[in-house]
Coordinates of C-alpha atoms and ligand atoms in Angstrom, one line a residue:
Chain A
X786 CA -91.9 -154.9 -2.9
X787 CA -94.7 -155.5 -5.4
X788 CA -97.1 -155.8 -2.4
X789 CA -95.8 -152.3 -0.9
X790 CA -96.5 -150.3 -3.7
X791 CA -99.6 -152.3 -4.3
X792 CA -100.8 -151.1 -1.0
X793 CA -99.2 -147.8 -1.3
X794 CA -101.4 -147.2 -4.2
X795 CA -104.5 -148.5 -2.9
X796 CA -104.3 -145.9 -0.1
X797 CA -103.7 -143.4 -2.4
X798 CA -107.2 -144.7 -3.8
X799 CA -109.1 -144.6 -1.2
X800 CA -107.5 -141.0 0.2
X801 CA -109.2 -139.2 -2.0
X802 CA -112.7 -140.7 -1.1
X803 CA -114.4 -138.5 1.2
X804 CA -117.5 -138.8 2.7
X805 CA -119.7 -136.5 1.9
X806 CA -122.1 -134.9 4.9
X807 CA -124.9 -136.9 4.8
X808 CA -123.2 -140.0 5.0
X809 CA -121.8 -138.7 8.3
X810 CA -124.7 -137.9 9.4
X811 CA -125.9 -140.7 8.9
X812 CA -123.0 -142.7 10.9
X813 CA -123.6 -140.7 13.6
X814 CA -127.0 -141.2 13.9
X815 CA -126.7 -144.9 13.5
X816 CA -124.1 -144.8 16.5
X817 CA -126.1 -143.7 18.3
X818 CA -129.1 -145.7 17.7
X819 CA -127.0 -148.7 18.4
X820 CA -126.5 -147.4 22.2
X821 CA -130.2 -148.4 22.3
X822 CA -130.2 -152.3 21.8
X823 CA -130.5 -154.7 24.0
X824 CA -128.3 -157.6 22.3
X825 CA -125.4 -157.4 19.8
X826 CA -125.9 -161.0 19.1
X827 CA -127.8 -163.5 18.3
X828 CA -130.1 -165.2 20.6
X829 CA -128.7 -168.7 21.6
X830 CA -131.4 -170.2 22.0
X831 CA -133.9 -169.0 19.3
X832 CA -136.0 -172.1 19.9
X833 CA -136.1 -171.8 24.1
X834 CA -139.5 -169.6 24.1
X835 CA -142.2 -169.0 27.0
X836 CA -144.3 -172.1 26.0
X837 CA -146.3 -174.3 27.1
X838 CA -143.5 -176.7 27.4
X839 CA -141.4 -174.2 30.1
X840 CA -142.8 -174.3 33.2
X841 CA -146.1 -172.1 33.9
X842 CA -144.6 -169.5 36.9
X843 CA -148.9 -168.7 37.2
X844 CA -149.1 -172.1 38.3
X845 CA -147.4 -170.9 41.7
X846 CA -149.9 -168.5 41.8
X847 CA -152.3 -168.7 45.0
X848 CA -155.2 -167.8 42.8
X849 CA -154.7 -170.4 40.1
X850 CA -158.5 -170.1 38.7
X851 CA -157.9 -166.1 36.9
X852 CA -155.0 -168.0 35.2
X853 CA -156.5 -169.0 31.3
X854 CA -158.2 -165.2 30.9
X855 CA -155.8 -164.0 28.8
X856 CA -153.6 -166.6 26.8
X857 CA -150.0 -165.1 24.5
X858 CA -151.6 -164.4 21.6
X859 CA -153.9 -161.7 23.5
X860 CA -151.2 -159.7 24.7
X861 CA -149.5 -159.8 21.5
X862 CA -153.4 -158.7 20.0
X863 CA -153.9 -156.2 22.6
X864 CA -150.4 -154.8 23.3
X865 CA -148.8 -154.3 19.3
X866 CA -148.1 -151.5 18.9
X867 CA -144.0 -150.4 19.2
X868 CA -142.2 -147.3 20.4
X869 CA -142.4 -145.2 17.3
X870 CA -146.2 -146.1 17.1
X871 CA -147.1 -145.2 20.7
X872 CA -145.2 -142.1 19.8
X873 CA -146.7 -141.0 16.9
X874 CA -150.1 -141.8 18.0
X875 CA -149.6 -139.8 21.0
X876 CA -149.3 -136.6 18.8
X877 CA -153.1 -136.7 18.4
X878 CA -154.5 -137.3 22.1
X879 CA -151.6 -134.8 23.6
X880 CA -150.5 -132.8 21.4
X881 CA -149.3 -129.9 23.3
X882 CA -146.8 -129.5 25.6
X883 CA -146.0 -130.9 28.2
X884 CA -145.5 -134.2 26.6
X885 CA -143.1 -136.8 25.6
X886 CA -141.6 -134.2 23.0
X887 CA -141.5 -130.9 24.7
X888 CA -139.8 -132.7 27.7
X889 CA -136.6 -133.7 25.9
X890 CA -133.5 -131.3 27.0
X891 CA -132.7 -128.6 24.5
X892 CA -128.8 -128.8 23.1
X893 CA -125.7 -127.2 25.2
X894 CA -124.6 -124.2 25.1
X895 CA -121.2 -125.2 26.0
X896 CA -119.1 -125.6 23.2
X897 CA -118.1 -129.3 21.5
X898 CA -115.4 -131.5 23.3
X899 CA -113.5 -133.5 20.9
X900 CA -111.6 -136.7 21.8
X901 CA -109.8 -139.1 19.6
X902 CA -112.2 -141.8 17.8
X903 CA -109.2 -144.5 18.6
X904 CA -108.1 -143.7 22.4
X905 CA -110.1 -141.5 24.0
X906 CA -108.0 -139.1 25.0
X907 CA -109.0 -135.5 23.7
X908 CA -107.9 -134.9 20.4
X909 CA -107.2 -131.4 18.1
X910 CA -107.3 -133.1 14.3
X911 CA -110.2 -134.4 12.4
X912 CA -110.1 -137.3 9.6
X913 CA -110.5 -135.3 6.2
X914 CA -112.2 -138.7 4.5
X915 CA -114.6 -139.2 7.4
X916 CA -114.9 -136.5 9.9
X917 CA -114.2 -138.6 12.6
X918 CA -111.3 -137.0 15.8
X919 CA -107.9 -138.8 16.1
X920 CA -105.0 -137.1 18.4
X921 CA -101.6 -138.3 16.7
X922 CA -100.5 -140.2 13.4
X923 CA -100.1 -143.3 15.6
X924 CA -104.1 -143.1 16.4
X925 CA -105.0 -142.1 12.4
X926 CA -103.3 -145.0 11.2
X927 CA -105.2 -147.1 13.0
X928 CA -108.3 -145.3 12.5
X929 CA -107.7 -145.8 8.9
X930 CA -106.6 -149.3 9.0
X931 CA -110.0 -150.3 11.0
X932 CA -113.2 -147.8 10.6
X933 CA -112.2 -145.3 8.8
X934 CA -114.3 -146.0 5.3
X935 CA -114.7 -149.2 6.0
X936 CA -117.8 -149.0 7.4
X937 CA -120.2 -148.8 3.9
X938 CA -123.1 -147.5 6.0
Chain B
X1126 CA -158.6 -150.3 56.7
X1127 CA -156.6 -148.6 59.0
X1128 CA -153.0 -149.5 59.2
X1129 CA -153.2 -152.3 56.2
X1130 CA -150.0 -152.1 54.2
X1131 CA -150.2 -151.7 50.5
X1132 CA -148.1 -153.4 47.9
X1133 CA -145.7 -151.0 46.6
X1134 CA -144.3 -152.1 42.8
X1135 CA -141.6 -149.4 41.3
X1136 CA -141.5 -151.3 38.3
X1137 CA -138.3 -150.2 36.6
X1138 CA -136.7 -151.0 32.8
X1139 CA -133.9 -152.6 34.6
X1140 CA -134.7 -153.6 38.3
X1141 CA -138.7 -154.1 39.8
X1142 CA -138.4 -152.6 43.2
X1143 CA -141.4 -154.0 44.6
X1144 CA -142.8 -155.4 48.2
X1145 CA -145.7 -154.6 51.3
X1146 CA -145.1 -151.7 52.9
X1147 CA -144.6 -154.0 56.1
X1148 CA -141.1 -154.3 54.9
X1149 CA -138.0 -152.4 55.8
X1150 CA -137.2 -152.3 52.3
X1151 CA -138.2 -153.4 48.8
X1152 CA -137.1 -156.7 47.2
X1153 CA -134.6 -156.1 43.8
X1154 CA -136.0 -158.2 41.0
X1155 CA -134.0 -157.6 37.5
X1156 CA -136.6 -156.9 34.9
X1157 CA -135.9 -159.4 32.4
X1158 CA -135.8 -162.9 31.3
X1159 CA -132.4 -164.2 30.4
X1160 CA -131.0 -166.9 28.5
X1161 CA -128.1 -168.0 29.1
X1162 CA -125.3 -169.8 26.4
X1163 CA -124.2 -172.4 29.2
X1164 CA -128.2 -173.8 29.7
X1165 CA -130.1 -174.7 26.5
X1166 CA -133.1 -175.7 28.6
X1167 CA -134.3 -173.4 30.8
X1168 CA -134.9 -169.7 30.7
X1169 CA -134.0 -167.1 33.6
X1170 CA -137.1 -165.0 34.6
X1171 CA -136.5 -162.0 36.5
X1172 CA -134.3 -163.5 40.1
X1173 CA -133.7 -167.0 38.7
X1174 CA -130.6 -165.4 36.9
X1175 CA -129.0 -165.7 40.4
X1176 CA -129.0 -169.2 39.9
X1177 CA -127.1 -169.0 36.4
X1178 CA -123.9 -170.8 37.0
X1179 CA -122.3 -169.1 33.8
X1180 CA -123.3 -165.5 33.3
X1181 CA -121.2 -165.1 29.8
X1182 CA -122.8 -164.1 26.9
X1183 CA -126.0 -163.8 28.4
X1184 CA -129.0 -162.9 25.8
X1185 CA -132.0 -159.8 27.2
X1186 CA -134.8 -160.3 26.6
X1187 CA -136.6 -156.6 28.0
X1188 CA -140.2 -155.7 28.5
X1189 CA -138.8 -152.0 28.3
X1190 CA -138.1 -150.4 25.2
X1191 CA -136.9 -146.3 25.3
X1192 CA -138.0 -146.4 28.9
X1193 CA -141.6 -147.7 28.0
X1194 CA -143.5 -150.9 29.1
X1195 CA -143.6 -152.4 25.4
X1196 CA -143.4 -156.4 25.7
X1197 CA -146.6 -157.3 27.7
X1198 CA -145.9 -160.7 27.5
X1199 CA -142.7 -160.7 28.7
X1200 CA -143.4 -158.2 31.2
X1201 CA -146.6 -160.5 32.8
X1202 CA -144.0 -163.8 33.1
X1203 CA -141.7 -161.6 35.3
X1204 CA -144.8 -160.3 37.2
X1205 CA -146.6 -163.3 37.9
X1206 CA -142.7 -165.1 39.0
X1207 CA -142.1 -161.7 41.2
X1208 CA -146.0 -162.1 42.9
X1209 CA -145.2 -166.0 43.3
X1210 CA -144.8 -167.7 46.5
X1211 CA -141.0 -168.2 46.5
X1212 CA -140.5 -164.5 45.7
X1213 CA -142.8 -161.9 46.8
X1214 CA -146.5 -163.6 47.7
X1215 CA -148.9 -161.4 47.6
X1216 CA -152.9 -161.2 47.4
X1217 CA -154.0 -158.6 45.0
X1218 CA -157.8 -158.8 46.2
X1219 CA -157.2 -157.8 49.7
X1220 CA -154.2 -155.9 49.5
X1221 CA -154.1 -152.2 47.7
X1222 CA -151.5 -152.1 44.9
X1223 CA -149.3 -148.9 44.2
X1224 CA -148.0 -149.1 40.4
X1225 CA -145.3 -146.5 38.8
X1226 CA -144.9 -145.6 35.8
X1227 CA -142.8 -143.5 33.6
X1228 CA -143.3 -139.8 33.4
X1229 CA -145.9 -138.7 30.1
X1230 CA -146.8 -142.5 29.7
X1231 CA -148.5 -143.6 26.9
X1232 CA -152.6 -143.3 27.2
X1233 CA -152.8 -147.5 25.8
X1234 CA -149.9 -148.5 28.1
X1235 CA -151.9 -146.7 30.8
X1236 CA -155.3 -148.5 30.0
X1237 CA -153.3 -151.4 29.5
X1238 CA -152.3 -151.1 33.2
X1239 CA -155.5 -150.8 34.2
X1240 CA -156.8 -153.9 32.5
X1241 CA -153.7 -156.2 33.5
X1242 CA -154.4 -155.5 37.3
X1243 CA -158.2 -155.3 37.9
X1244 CA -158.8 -157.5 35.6
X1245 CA -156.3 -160.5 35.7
X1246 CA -154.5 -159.8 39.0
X1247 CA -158.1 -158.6 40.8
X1248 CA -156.9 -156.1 42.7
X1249 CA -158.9 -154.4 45.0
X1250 CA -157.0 -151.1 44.5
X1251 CA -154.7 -149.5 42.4
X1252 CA -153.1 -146.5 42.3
X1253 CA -151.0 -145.7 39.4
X1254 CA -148.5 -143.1 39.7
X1255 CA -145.0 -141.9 38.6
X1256 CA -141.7 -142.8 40.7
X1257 CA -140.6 -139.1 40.9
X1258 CA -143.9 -138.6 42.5
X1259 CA -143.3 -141.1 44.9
X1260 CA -139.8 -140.2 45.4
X1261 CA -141.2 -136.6 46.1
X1262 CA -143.7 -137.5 48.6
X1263 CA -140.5 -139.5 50.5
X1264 CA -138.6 -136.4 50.7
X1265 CA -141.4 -134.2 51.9
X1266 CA -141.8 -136.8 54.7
X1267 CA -138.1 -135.8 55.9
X1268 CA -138.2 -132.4 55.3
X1269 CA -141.7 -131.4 55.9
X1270 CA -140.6 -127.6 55.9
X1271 CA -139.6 -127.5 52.2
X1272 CA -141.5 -126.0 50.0
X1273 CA -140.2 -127.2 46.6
X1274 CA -138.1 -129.8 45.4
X1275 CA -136.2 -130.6 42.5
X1276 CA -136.2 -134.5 41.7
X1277 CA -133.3 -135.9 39.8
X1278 CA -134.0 -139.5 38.7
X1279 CA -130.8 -141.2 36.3
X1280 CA -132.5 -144.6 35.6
X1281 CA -131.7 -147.2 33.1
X1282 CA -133.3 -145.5 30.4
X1283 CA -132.8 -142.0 30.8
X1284 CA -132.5 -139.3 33.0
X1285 CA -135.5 -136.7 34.3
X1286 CA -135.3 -133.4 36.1
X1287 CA -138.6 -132.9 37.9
X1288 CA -139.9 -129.9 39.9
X1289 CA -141.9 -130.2 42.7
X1290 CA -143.6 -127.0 44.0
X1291 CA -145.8 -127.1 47.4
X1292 CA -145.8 -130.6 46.5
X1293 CA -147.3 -130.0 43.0
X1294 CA -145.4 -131.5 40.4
X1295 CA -144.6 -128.9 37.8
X1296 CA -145.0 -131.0 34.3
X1297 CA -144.1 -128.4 32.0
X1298 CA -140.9 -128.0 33.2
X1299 CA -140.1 -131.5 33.4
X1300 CA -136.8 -132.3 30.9
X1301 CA -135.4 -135.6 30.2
X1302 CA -131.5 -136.3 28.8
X1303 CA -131.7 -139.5 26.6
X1304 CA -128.6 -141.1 29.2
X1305 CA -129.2 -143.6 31.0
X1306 CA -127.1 -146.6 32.6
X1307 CA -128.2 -148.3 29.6
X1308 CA -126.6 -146.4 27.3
X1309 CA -123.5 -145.8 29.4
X1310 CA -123.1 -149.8 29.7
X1311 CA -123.6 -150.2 26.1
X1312 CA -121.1 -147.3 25.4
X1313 CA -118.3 -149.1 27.7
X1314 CA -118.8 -152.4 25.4
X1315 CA -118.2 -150.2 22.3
X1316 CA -114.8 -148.6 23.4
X1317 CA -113.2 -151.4 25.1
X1318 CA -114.4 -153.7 21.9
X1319 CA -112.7 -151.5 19.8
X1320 CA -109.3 -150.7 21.7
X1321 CA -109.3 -154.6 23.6
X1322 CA -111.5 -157.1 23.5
X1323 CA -114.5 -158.4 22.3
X1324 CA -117.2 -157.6 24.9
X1325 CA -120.2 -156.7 22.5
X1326 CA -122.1 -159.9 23.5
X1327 CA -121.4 -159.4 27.5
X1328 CA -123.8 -156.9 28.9
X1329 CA -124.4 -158.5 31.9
X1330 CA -120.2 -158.9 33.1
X1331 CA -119.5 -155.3 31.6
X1332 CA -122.5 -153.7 33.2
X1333 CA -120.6 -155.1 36.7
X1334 CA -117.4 -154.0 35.2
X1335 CA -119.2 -150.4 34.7
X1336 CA -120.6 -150.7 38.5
X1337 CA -116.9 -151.2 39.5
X1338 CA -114.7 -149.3 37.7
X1339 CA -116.3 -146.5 36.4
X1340 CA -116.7 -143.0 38.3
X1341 CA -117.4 -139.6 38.0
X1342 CA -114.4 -137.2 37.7
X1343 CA -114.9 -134.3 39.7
X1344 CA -112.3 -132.0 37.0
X1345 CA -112.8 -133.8 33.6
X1346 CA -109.5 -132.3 31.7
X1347 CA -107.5 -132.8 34.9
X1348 CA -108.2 -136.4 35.3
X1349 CA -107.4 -136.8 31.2
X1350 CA -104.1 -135.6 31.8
X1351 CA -103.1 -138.1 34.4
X1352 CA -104.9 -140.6 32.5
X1353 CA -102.1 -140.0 29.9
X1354 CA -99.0 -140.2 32.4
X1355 CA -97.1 -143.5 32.8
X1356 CA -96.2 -145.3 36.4
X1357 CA -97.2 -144.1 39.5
X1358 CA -98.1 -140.8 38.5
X1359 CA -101.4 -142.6 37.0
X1360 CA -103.4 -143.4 39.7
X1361 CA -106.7 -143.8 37.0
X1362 CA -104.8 -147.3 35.5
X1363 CA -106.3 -150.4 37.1
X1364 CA -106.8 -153.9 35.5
X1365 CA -110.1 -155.5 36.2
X1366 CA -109.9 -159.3 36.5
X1367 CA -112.8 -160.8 34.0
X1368 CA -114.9 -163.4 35.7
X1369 CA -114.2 -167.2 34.3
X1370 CA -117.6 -168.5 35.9
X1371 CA -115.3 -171.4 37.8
X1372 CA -112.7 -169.7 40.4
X1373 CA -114.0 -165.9 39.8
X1374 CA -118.1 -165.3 40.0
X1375 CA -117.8 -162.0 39.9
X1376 CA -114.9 -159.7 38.4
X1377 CA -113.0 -157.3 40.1
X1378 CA -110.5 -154.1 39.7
X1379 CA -106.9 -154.1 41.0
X1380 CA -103.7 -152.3 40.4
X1381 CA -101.9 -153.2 37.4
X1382 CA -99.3 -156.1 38.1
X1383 CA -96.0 -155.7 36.3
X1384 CA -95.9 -159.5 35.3
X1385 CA -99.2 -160.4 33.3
X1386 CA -100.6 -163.8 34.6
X1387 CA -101.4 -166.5 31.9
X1388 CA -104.5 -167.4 33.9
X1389 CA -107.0 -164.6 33.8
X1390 CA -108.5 -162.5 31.2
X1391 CA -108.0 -159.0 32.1
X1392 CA -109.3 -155.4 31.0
X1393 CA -107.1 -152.4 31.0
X1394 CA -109.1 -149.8 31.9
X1395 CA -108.1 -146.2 31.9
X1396 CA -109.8 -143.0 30.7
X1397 CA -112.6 -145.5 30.2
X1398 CA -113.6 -145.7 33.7
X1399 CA -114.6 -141.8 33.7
X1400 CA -115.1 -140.7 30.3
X1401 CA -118.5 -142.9 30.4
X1402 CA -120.5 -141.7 33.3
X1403 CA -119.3 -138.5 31.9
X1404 CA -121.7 -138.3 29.2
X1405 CA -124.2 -137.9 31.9
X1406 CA -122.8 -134.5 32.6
X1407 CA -121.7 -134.2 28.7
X1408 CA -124.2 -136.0 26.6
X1409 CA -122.5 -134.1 23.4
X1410 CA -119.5 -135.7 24.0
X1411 CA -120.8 -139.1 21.7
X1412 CA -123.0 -136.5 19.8
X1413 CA -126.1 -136.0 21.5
X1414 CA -127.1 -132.5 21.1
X1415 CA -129.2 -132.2 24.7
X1416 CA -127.7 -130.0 28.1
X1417 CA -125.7 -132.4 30.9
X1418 CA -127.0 -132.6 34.1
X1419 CA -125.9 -129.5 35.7
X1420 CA -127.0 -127.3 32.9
X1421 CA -129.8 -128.7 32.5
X1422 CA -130.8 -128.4 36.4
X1423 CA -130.1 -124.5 36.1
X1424 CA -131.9 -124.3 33.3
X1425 CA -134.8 -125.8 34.5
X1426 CA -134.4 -124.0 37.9
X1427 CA -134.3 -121.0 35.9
X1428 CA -137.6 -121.5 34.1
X1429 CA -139.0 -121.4 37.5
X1430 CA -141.3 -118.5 39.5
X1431 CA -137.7 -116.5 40.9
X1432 CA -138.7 -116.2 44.4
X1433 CA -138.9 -120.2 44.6
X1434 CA -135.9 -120.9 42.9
X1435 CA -133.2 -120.5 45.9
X1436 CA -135.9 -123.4 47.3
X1437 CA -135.2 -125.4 44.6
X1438 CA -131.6 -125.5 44.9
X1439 CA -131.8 -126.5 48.8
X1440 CA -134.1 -129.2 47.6
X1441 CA -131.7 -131.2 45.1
X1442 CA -132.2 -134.8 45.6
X1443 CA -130.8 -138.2 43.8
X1444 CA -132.5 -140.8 42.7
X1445 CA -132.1 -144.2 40.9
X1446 CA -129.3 -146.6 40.3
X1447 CA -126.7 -144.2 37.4
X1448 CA -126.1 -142.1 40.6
X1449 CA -124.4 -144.2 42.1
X1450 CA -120.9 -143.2 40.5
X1451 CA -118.3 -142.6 43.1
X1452 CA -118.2 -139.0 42.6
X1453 CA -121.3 -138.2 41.7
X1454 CA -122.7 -135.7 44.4
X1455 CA -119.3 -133.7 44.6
X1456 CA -118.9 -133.4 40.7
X1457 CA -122.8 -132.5 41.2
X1458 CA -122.4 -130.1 43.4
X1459 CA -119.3 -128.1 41.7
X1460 CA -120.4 -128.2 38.4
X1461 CA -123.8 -126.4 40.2
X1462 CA -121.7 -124.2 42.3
X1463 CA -120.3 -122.8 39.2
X1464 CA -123.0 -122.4 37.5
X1465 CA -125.8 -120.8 40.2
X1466 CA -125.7 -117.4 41.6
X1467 CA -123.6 -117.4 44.8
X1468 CA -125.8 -115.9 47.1
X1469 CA -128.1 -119.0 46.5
X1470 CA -127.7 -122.1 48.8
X1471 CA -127.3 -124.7 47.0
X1472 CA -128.1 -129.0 48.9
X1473 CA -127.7 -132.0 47.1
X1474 CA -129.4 -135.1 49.3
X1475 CA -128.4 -138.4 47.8
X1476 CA -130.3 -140.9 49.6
X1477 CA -128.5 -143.9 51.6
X1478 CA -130.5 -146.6 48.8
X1479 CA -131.0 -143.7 45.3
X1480 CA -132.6 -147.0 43.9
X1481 CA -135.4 -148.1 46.8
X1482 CA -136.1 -144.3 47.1
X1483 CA -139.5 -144.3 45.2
X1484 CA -140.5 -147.4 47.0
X1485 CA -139.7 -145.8 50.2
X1486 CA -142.4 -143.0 49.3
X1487 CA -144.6 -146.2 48.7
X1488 CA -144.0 -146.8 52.6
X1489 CA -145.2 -143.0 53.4
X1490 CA -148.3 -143.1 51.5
X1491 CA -149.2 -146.3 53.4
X1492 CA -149.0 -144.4 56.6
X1493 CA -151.4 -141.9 55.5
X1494 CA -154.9 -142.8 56.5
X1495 CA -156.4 -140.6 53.5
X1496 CA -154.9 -141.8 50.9
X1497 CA -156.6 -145.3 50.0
X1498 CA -159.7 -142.9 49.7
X1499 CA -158.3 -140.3 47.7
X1500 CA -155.8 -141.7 45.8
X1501 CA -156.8 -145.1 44.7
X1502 CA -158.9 -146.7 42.3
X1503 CA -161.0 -149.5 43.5
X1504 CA -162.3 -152.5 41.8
X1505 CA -165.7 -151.6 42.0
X1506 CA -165.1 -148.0 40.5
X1507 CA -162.9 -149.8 37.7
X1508 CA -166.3 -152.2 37.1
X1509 CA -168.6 -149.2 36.8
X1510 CA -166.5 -146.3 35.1
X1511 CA -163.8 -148.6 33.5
X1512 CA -161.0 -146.2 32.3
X1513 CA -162.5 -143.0 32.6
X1514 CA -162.0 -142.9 36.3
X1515 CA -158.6 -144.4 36.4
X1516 CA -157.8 -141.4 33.7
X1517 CA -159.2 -138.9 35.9
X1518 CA -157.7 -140.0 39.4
X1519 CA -154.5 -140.8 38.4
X1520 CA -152.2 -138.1 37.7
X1521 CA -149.6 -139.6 35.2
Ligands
ZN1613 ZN1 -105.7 -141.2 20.0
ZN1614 ZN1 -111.6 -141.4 8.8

C-alpha cells in the first residue's frame, strides 16, 4: 500500500515536468545522429589493431618493392582531417552552388505522418511532458514507464 | 592499346564492386574490416568475413564516413587485400584503372586519390569519375536513342537524383536525401530493440534480417491497417528465425507457428518490415525535414528545360543496393504516376544487378577506343602536371 501511493505520487512528480522545446529539439536531433554510427558497442577487441604483428595483406602483393613508401602514421599525417572539417573547408574552394550543400533535398510539402513512439502503428495523441506520438493509454504507459523523461539528454 | 581491358573499381561505403573489364561481372568485396567477438586473434578485411564462423556481434570498422572516403588507412588494408592474388590480382602499371567516387567529393580526398594510385599502386592510368556517371554511360549504351536520363542511386549512405542531359550531367540539379540502407538498418535495430530484443550490437544479422523481411508497400495506410488485424487476415506477420552460428548460418522469415519452439530465437516482425524502407519515400516520418523519393524526382524533373522533361520521365533508372525492396519499382512508379502530368510517359528501368550497374558502365567505356586518350590521366601526365591535370580532366 505504502509503495502504491509512493509511486502514485512520484508520478504525479514527474507529470508536471515538461520538456521544454529545445530539449526536444535536441532529442530529435540526437536520434537522428545516432542513425549515423557505425557500432553501438564497444569494440571487442580494442587491442586487435592493423600492426605489424597481423599479417601484412601487401606482402601478397606482386609488386612487393612500392610496399614501405608510405608507413600508418603517413596516412594518419596526410589523411586527418574528419567529415565536418572536409566540410567546412570546402566552403572556401566551392563555395557556390552546386556543392555538397545546395544538393541536399529541400523539406516536404506533404504534411507530417505521425505514428506511435512505442508500436508503430500511426498514432493521433502526443505526450504533453515530451512531445513524443503514442496511439492508446496501453502504448503511453509504456512510453512513460521506459523513455519518456527518462532520457536526461 | 586496342582492346586492353581496364580495371574498373566502384568503390562503395558498403560493398567495392571492382574487377577487369574481361569479366562478365564485378567481384562484391564488403568495404570493411570486421572483428568478430568469437576470434580474438585475427581481424576480417574486406571478403575474409566469409570465413567468420560466428557473425554475432560483429564490430565495423568503415573507411566511409557520411558517404565519404575518411579512414585512409583502413581503406588501403581493404585495397591492397581486394588487388591481392587470392582475390582480384591485378597489375596497376600495365593495366588502366577506372576509380568512382562520390558525387561533389572533397578537393583533398580527390588529390588524395591521385597520390594513393600513381604513386603507391603505379598506375599507368587513372580515371576518376562518379558512379552515376558511369551508371549513365551503361544506360546510354542500351538506349542509344535517349536523349536524357534521370539516375536514381539509393546506396549505403544516401540517396542521389541525377540528371543526365545529351549525356551531360546536370550538377546543379543534383539532390541528395540523407537515407541510405545504412540508416534504414540502423533504424530496424532501434525499433525492434525497443519493442523485442536487444539487437543494437548486431548490424551485420539485422542488416540480413532487413534484406529479408523488409519491403516496400505499394499503399502505406492500407498495409498499416492489416498490419493491425489478428489471424489470417494479417498476411504482413511473419517470424524470422535468428541465426545461432551452429545449425542456422543465416536467418530466415516464416509464417508465425502457433506453438513457439524453445530452440530458436525468433523476431516478430510486423509493420516493421515496411515502415523502414518507407522512410526512403517518407524521410519526415523519423524527422528528417527533406522530400521522399517521388517528390523529390518531380521536383527535380521540374527544375528542368520543359521540353526535355517528358524525356526524363522515360529515362528513370535504379541504381544501387536500397532498391532492391520487393516493391520498390511499383510503389515507384505509382507514387510518380500520381504525381506527373498524365499526358507524360512515365519508365522506370531497374536493372537485373542495381548494384554492379556502375561497374557495368566500367565495361562500356573499355569498349570505346577513345576513351584511354580522352578520359584518362596517365602516369607520365601525373609526373609532370601533378594534380592540376587530374583536376582539370576529371569531372567530379
Ligand atoms: Zn502504440
Ligand atoms: Zn513522453
Amino acid at each position: 500500500m505504502v509503495a502504491e501511493r509512493e509511486s502514485g505520487r512520484l508520478k504525479e512528480a514527474s507529470q508536471k515536468r515538461v520538456l521544454d522545446e529545445a530539449s526536444r529539439k535536441r532529442r530529435a536531433r540526437k536520434a537522428l545522429e545516432a542513425l549515423e554510427q557505425d557500432n553501438f558497442h564497444d569494440d571487442p577487441h580494442a587491442d586487435l589493431v592493423m600492426s605489424k604483428k597481423v599479417p601484412k595483406f601487401q606482402e601478397t602483393l606482386e609488386n612487393k618493392k612500392k610496399r614501405s613508401k608510405r608507413t600508418q602514421e603517413w596516412f594518419k599525417m596526410r589523411f586527418r582531417k574528419n567529415f565536418a572539417q572536409l566540410l567546412e573547408e570546402s566552403r572556401s574552394y566551392r563555395p557556390d552552388s552546386p556543392n555538397y550543400q545546395s544538393a541536399l533535398a529541400p523539406p516536404s510539402k506533404l504534411p507530417d505522418r505521425h505514428f506511435c513512439a512505442v508500436c508503430g502503428f500511426p498514432s493521433s495523441y502526443t505526450c504533453v511532458q515530451c512531445g513524443a506520438r503514442y496511439c492508446s493509454v496501453r502504448c503511453l504507459g509504456t512510453h512513460q514507464d521506459t523513455r519518456c523523461l527518462k532520457w536526461t539528454a | 592499346m586496342s582492346g586492353k581491358p581496364f580495371f574498373v573499381l566502384d568503390n562503395g561505403a558498403y560493398t567495392l564492386k571492382l574487377g577487369k573489364t574481361s569479366e562478365e561481372k564485378p567481384k562484391l568485396i564488403p568495404n570493411a574490416i570486421m572483428k568478430a567477438k568469437s576470434e580474438r586473434r585475427r581481424l576480417f578485411v574486406g571478403s575474409d568475413i566469409d570465413e567468420c564462423r560466428d557473425a554475432s556481434g560483429l564490430y565495423y570498422i568503415l573507411p566511409f564516413q557520411k558517404g565519404y572516403l575518411i579512414n585512409w588507412d583502413t581503406e588501403k588494408t581493404i585495397w591492397d587485400h581486394a588487388f591481392s592474388k587470392n582475390c582480384c590480382p591485378v597489375s596497376f602499371p600495365d593495366t588502366p584503372l577506372v576509380f568512382t567516387e562520390p558525387l561533389f567529393n572533397f578537393q583533398p580526398l580527390q588529390e588524395g586519390a591521385n597520390e594513393i594510385f600513381f604513386e603507391e599502386y603505379d598506375c599507368c592510368h587513372l580515371l576518376r569519375i562518379n558512379s552515376v556517371d558511369l551508371s549513365q554511360i551503361k544506360y546510354q549504351s542500351e538506349h542509344p536513342d535517349s536523349k536524357a536520363c534521370l539516375v536514381i542511386d539509393c546506396g549505403y549512405s544516401f540517396t542521389h537524383v541525377v540528371p543526365y542531359v545529351l549525356g551531360k550531367r546536370k550538377s546543379d540539379l543534383i539532390r541528395r536525401i540523407e537515407v541510405g540502407g545504412k540508416l534504414l538498418t540502423n533504424h530496424l535495430k532501434d525499433i525492434i530493440s525497443y519493442r523485442q530484443l536487444h539487437v543494437m550490437d548486431e548490424t551485420y544479422v539485422m542488416n540480413q534480417v532487413k534484406e529479408d523481411a523488409c519491403f516496400v508497400a505499394q499503399e502505406f495506410m492500407t498495409s498499416m491497417a492489416e498490419a493491425q488485424r489478428k489471424g489470417p487476415a494479417n498476411s504482413i506477420l511473419k517470424e524470422y528465425v535468428l541465426p545461432d552460428f551452429t545449425s542456422i548460418r543465416r536467418g530466415y522469415l516464416r509464417d508465425p507457428k502457433s506453438e513457439p519452439e524453445e530452440s530458436v530465437q525468433l523476431l516478430r516482425l510486423n509493420n516493421e518490415r515496411f515502415s523502414v524502407p518507407e522512410l526512403l519515400f517518407h524521410p519526415s516520418d523519423i524527422g528528417l525535414p527533406q522530400m521522399g523519393l517521388a517528390e523529390l524526382i518531380m521536383h527535380v524533373i521540374n527544375e528542368c528545360q520543359e521540353d526535355i522533361q517528358p524525356h526524363l520521365l522515360r529515362n528513370l533508372v535504379l541504381t544501387g543496393g536500397s532498391t532492391m525492396f520487393p516493391g520498390f519499382e511499383q510503389r515507384l512508379m505509382k507514387d510518380l504516376r500520381a504525381l506527373a502530368p498524365c499526358e507524360y510517359q512515365i519508365k522506370i528501368t531497374m536493372p537485373s544487378d542495381p548494384i554492379g550497374y556502375a561497374w557495368q558502365g566500367g565495361k562500356v567505356l573499355s569498349t570505346n577506343a577513345k576513351a584511354l586518350k580522352e578520359k584518362f590521366v596517365s602516369k607520365q601526365q601525373y609526373e609532370e602536371h601533378g594534380h592540376t591535370i587530374c583536376a582539370e580532366k576529371f569531372d567530379i
